Short mmCIF file of C-alpha atoms in Angstrom, two decimals:
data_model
loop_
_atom_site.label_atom_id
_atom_site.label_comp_id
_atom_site.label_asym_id
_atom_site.label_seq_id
_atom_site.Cartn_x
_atom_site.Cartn_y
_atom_site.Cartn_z
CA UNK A 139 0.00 0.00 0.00
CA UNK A 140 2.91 2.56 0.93
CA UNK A 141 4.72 1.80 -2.67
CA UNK A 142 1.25 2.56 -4.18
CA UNK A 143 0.91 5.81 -2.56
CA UNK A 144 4.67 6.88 -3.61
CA UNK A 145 3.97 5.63 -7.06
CA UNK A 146 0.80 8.25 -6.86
CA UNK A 147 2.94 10.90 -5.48
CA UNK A 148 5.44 10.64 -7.83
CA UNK A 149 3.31 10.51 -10.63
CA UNK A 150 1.13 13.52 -9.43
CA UNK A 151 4.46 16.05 -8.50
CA UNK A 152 5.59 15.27 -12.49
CA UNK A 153 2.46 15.90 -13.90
CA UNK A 154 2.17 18.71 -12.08
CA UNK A 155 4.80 20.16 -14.16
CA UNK A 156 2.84 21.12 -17.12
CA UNK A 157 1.36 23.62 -15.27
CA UNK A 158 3.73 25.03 -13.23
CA UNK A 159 5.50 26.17 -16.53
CA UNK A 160 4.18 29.67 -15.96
CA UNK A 161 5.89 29.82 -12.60
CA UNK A 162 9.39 28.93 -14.05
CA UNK A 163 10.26 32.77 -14.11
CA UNK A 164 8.03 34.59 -12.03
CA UNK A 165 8.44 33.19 -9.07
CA UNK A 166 11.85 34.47 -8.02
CA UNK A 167 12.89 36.14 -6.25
CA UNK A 168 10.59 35.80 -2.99
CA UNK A 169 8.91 37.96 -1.66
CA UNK A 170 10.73 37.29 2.10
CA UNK A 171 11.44 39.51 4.82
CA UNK A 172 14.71 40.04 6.55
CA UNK A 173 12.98 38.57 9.51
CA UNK A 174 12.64 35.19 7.42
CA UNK A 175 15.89 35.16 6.85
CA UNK A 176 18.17 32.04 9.38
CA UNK A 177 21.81 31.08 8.85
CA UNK A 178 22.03 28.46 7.40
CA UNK A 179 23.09 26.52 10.09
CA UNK A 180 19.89 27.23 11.31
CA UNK A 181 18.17 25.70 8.12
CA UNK A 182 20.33 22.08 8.13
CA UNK A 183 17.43 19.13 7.47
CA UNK A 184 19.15 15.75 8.83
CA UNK A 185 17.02 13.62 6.24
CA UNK A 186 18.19 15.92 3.15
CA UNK A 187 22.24 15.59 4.80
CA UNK A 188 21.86 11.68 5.36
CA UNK A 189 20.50 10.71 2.20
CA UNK A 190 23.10 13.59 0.53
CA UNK A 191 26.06 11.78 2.40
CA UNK A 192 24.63 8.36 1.29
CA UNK A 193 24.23 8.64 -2.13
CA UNK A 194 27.57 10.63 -2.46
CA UNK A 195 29.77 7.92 -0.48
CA UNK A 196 28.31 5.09 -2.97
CA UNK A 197 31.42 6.56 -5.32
CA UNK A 198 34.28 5.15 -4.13
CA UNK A 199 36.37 8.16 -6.00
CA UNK A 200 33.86 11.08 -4.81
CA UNK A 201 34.42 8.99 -1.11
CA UNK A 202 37.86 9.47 -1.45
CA UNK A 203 37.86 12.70 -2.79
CA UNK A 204 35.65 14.12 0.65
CA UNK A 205 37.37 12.56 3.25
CA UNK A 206 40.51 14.32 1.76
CA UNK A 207 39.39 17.59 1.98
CA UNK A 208 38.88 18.13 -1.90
CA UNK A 209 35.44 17.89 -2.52
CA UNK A 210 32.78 19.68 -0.96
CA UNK A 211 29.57 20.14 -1.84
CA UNK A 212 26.43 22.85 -0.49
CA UNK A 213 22.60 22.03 -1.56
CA UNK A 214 19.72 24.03 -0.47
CA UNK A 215 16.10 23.13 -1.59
CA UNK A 216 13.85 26.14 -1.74
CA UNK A 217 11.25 24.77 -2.93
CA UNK A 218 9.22 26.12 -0.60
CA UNK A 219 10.00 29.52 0.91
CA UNK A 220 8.89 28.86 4.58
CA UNK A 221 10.64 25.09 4.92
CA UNK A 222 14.15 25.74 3.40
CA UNK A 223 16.24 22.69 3.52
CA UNK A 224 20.26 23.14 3.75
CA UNK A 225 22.63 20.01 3.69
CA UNK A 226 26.70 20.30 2.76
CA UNK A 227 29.39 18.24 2.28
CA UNK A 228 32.67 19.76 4.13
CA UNK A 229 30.55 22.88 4.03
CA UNK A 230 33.31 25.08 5.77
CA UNK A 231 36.41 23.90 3.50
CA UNK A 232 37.70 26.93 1.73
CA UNK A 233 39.65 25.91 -1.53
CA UNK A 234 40.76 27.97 -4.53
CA UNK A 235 37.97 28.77 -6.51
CA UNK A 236 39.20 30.16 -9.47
CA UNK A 237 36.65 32.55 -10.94
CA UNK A 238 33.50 31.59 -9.13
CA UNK A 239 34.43 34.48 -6.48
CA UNK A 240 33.32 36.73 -9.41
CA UNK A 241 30.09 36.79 -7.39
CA UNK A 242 31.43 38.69 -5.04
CA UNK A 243 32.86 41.09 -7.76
CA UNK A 244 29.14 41.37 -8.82
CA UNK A 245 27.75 42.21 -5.26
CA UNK A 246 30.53 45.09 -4.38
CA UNK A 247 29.61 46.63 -7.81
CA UNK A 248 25.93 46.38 -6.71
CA UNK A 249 26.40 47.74 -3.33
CA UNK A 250 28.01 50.57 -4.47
CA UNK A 251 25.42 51.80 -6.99
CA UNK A 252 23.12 51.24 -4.02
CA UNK A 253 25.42 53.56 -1.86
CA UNK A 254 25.53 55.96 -4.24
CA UNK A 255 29.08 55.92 -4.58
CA UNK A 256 29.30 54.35 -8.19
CA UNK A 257 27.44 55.51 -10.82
CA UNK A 258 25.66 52.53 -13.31
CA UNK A 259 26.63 53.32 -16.51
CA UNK A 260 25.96 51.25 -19.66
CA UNK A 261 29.71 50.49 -20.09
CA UNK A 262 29.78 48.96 -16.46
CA UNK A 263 26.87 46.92 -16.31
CA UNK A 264 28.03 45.36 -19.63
CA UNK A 265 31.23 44.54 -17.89
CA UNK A 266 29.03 42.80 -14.80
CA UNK A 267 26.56 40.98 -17.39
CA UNK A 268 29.78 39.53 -19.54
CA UNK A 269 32.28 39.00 -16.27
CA UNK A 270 29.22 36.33 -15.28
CA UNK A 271 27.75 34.83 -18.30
CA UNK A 272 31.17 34.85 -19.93
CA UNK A 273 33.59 34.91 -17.45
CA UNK A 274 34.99 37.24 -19.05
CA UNK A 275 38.83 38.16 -17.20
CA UNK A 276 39.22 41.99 -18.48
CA UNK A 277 35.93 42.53 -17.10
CA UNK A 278 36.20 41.32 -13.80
CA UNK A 279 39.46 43.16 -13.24
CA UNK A 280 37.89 46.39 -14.61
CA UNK A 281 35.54 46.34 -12.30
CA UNK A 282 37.98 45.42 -9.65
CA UNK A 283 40.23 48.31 -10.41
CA UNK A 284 36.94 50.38 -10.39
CA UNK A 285 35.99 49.99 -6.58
CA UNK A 286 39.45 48.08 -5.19
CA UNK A 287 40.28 45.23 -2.96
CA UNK A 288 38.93 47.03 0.34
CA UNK A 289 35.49 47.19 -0.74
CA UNK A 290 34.83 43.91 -1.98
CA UNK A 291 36.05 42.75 1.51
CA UNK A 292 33.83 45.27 3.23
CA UNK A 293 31.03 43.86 1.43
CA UNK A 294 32.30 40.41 2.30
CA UNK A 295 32.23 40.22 5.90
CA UNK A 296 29.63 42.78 6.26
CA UNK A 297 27.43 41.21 8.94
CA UNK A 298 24.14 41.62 6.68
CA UNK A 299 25.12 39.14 3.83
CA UNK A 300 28.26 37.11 6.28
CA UNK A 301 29.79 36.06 3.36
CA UNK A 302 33.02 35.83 4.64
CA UNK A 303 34.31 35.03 8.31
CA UNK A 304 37.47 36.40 9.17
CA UNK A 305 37.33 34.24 12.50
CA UNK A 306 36.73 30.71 11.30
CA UNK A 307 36.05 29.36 7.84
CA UNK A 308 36.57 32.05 5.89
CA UNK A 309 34.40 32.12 3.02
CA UNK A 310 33.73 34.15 -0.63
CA UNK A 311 37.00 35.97 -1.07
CA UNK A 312 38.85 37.91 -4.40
CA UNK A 313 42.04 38.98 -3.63
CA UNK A 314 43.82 39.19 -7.23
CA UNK A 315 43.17 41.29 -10.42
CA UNK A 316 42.34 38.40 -12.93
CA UNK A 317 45.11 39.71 -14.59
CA UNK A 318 48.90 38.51 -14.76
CA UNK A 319 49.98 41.76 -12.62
CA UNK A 320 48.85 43.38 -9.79
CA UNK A 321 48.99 43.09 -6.17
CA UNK A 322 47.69 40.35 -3.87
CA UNK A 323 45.33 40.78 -1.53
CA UNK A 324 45.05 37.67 -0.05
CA UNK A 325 42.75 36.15 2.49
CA UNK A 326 43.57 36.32 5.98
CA UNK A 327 43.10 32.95 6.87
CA UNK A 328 44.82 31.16 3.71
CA UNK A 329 46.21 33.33 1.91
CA UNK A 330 44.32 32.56 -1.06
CA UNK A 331 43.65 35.20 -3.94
CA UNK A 332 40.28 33.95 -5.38
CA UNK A 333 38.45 31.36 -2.18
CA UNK A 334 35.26 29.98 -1.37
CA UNK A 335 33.19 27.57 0.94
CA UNK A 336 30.23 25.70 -0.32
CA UNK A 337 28.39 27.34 2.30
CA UNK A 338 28.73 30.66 1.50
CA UNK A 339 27.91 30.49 -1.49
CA UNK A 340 25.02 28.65 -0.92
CA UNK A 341 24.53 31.85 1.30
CA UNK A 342 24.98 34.12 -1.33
CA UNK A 343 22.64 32.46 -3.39
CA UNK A 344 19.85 31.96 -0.98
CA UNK A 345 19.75 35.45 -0.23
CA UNK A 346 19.34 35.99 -3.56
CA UNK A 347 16.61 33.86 -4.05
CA UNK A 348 15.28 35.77 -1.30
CA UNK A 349 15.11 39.14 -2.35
CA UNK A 350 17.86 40.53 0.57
CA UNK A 351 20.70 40.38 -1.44
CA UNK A 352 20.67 44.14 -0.91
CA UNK A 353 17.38 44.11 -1.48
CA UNK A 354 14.40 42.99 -3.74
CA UNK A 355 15.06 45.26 -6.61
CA UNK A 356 18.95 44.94 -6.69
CA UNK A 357 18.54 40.96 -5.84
CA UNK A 358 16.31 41.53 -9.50
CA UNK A 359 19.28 42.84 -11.11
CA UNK A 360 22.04 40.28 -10.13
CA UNK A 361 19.78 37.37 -11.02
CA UNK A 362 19.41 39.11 -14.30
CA UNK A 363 23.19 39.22 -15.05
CA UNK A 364 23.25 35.41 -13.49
CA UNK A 365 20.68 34.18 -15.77
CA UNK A 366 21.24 32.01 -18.89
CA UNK A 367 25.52 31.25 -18.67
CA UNK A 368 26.73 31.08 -21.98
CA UNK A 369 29.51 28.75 -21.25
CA UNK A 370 28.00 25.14 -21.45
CA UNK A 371 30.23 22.67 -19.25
CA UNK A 372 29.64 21.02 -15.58
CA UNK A 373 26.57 21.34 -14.58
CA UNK A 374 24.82 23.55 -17.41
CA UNK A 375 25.89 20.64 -19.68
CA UNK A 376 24.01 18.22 -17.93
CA UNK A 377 20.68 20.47 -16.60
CA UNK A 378 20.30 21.49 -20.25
CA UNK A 379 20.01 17.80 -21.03
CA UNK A 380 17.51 17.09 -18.50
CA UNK A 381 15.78 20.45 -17.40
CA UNK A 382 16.07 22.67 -20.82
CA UNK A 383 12.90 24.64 -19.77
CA UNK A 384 14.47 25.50 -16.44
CA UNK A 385 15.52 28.96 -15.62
CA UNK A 386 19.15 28.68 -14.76
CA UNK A 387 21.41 31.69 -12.58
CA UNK A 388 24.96 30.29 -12.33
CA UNK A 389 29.09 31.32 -12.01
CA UNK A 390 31.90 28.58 -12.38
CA UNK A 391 35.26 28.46 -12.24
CA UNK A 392 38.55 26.32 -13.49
CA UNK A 393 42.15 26.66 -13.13
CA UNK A 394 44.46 23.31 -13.56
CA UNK A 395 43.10 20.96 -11.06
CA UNK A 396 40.74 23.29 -9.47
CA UNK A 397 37.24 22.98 -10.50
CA UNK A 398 33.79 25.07 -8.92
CA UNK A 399 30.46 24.75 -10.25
CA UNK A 400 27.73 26.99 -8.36
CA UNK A 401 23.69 26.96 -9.73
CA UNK A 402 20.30 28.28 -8.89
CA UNK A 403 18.03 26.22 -10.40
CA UNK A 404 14.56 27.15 -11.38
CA UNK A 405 12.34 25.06 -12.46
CA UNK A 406 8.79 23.91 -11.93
CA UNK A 407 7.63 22.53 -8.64
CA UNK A 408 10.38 20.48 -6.80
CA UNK A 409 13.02 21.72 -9.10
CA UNK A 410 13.95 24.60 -7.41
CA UNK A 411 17.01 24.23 -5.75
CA UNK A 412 20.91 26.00 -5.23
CA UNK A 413 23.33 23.41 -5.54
CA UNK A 414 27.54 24.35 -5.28
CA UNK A 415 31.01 22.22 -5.72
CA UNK A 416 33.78 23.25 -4.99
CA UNK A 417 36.32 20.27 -6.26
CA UNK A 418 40.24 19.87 -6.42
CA UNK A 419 40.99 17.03 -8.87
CA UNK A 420 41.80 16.83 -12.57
CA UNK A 421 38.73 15.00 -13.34
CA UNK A 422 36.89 17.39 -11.51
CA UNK A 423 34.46 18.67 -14.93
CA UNK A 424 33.23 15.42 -15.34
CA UNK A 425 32.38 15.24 -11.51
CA UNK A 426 30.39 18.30 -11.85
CA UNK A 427 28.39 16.97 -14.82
CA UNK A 428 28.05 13.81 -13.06
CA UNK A 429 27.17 15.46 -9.85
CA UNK A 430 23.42 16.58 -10.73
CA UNK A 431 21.77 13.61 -11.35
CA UNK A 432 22.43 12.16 -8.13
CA UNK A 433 20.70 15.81 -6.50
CA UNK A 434 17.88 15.59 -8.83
CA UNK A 435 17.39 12.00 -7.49
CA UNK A 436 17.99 13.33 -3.93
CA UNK A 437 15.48 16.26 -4.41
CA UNK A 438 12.59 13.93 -5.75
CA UNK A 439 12.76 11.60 -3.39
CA UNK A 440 12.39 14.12 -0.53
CA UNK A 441 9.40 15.94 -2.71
CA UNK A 442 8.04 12.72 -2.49
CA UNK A 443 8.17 11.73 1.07
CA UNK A 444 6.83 15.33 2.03
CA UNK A 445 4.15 14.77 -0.35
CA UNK A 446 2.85 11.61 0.97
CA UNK A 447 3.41 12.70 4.61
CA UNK A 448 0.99 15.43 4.09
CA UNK A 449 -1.49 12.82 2.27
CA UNK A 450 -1.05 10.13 4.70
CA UNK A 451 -1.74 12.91 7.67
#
């Protein structure tokens, strides 16, 4: 009787699909308060961690890989705006991230149109809009040389967005011109020049997907430099096999062994989800493409358990 009802669920949350199509991209960001916003400590759902540290130990290399320090992985379902579900994978592990601390190029540029003291101008936001989709180098250090090292780490560790911790993990750092020369800046727990932790940018993106990155209007604006990546590897390569009708907001990064994936994914019902790797190993692209179908399964299965919790109550 139990399979029967899963069968039922399952079958009703996919159906349901076809007409949730009209939600794909109007539904984000959410309309949430600061008040709704938790750490995401404060979010952590032991079912969606178990069955994320199951399913990711059944590969022997990806078992490996975590238990040495070099793979970590951050997945947040927000599916539903008053239950967020947080789970990670050496979640405070800061690694090199190559250019996936771009985001934090992105938000400093943000902030300070919001403070007034930078003025948006077409030239800039096209530098902002191709720095993302494109990953485009002479972009991002343009805009780095526009506002300087100091600000993006004032923006960083401000205590609104805690994207970077200066007293224990660390976090979403840029500390380079992505440029041959220049100074460093590194981070000050490291030493690293471009750093992340799955966590915080699982952060970033959840408050994002909240509307209080800044706020609702300039949250708007990032997700519209975010959306549709132009460079098709890791996980894009994979999500536009499976999910092409998904709305997809996304920055990666690769340099030698170093590999960084991060992803909001929009899509209809369950599919709606913020998913980040950070992984140091050669075959670390193929990981990344390899990586979402084992969420997707992850995320389904949870849809359905909730589903036939709230049938069978």
């Amino acid at each position: 009787m139990k399979e029967k009802i899963l069968l039922l669920v399952y079958f009703l949350i996919m159906n349901l699909s076809a007409f949730a199509q009209n939600s794909i991209t109007s539904g984000i960001p959410y309309a949430a308060s600061k008040d709704q916003i938790r750490p995401l400590r404060q979010l952590l759902n032991h079912d969606l961690q178990r069955e994320l540290e199951k399913q990711l130990k059944i590969n022997k290399k990806w078992e490996r890989l975590i238990a040495k320090g070099k793979m970590a992985i951050g997945l947040v379902d927000i599916s539903d705006s008053s239950r967020v579900k947080f789970a990670r994978i050496n979640g405070d592990v800061m690694m090199y991230a190559a250019s996936l601390p771009k985001l934090a190029i992105l938000l400093a540029i943000t902030q300070s149109f919001e403070d007034g003291t930078l003025t948006e101008t077409p030239e800039i936001l096209h530098d902002m809009k191709i720095m993302i989709s494109q990953s485009d180098n002479d972009a991002a250090t343009r805009l780095i040389d526009l506002i300087g090292f100091e600000k993006i780490e004032s923006v960083v560790t401000n205590p609104s967005y805690e994207l970077y911790d200066k007293k224990r993990c660390g976090g979403l750092w840029v500390g380079k011109r992505y440029a041959q020369k220049g100074r460093r800046y590194p981070d000050p727990i490291k030493g690293l020049s471009h750093a992340a932790t799955v966590t915080k940018v699982c952060r970033f993106y959840y408050l994002l997907a909240m509307g209080q990155l800044i706020n609702r209007d300039r949250s708007i604006q990032m997700l519209e430099m975010m959306v549709d990546p132009e460079i098709c590897h890791k996980f894009v390569n994979t999500l536009n096999i499976i999910v092409p009708d998904a709305k997809l907001y996304r920055k990666s990064g690769t340099w030698r062994q170093w590999h960084s994936d991060s992803v909001l994914v929009w899509g209809p019902v369950w599919r709606r989800y913020i998913l980040v790797a950070l992984i140091e190993d050669p075959d670390g692209e193929q990981i990344l493409r390899d990586l979402i179908p084992v969420v997707e399964k992850i995320l389904i299965v949870q849809s359905t358990k909730s589903a036939t919790q709230k049938i069978t109550n």
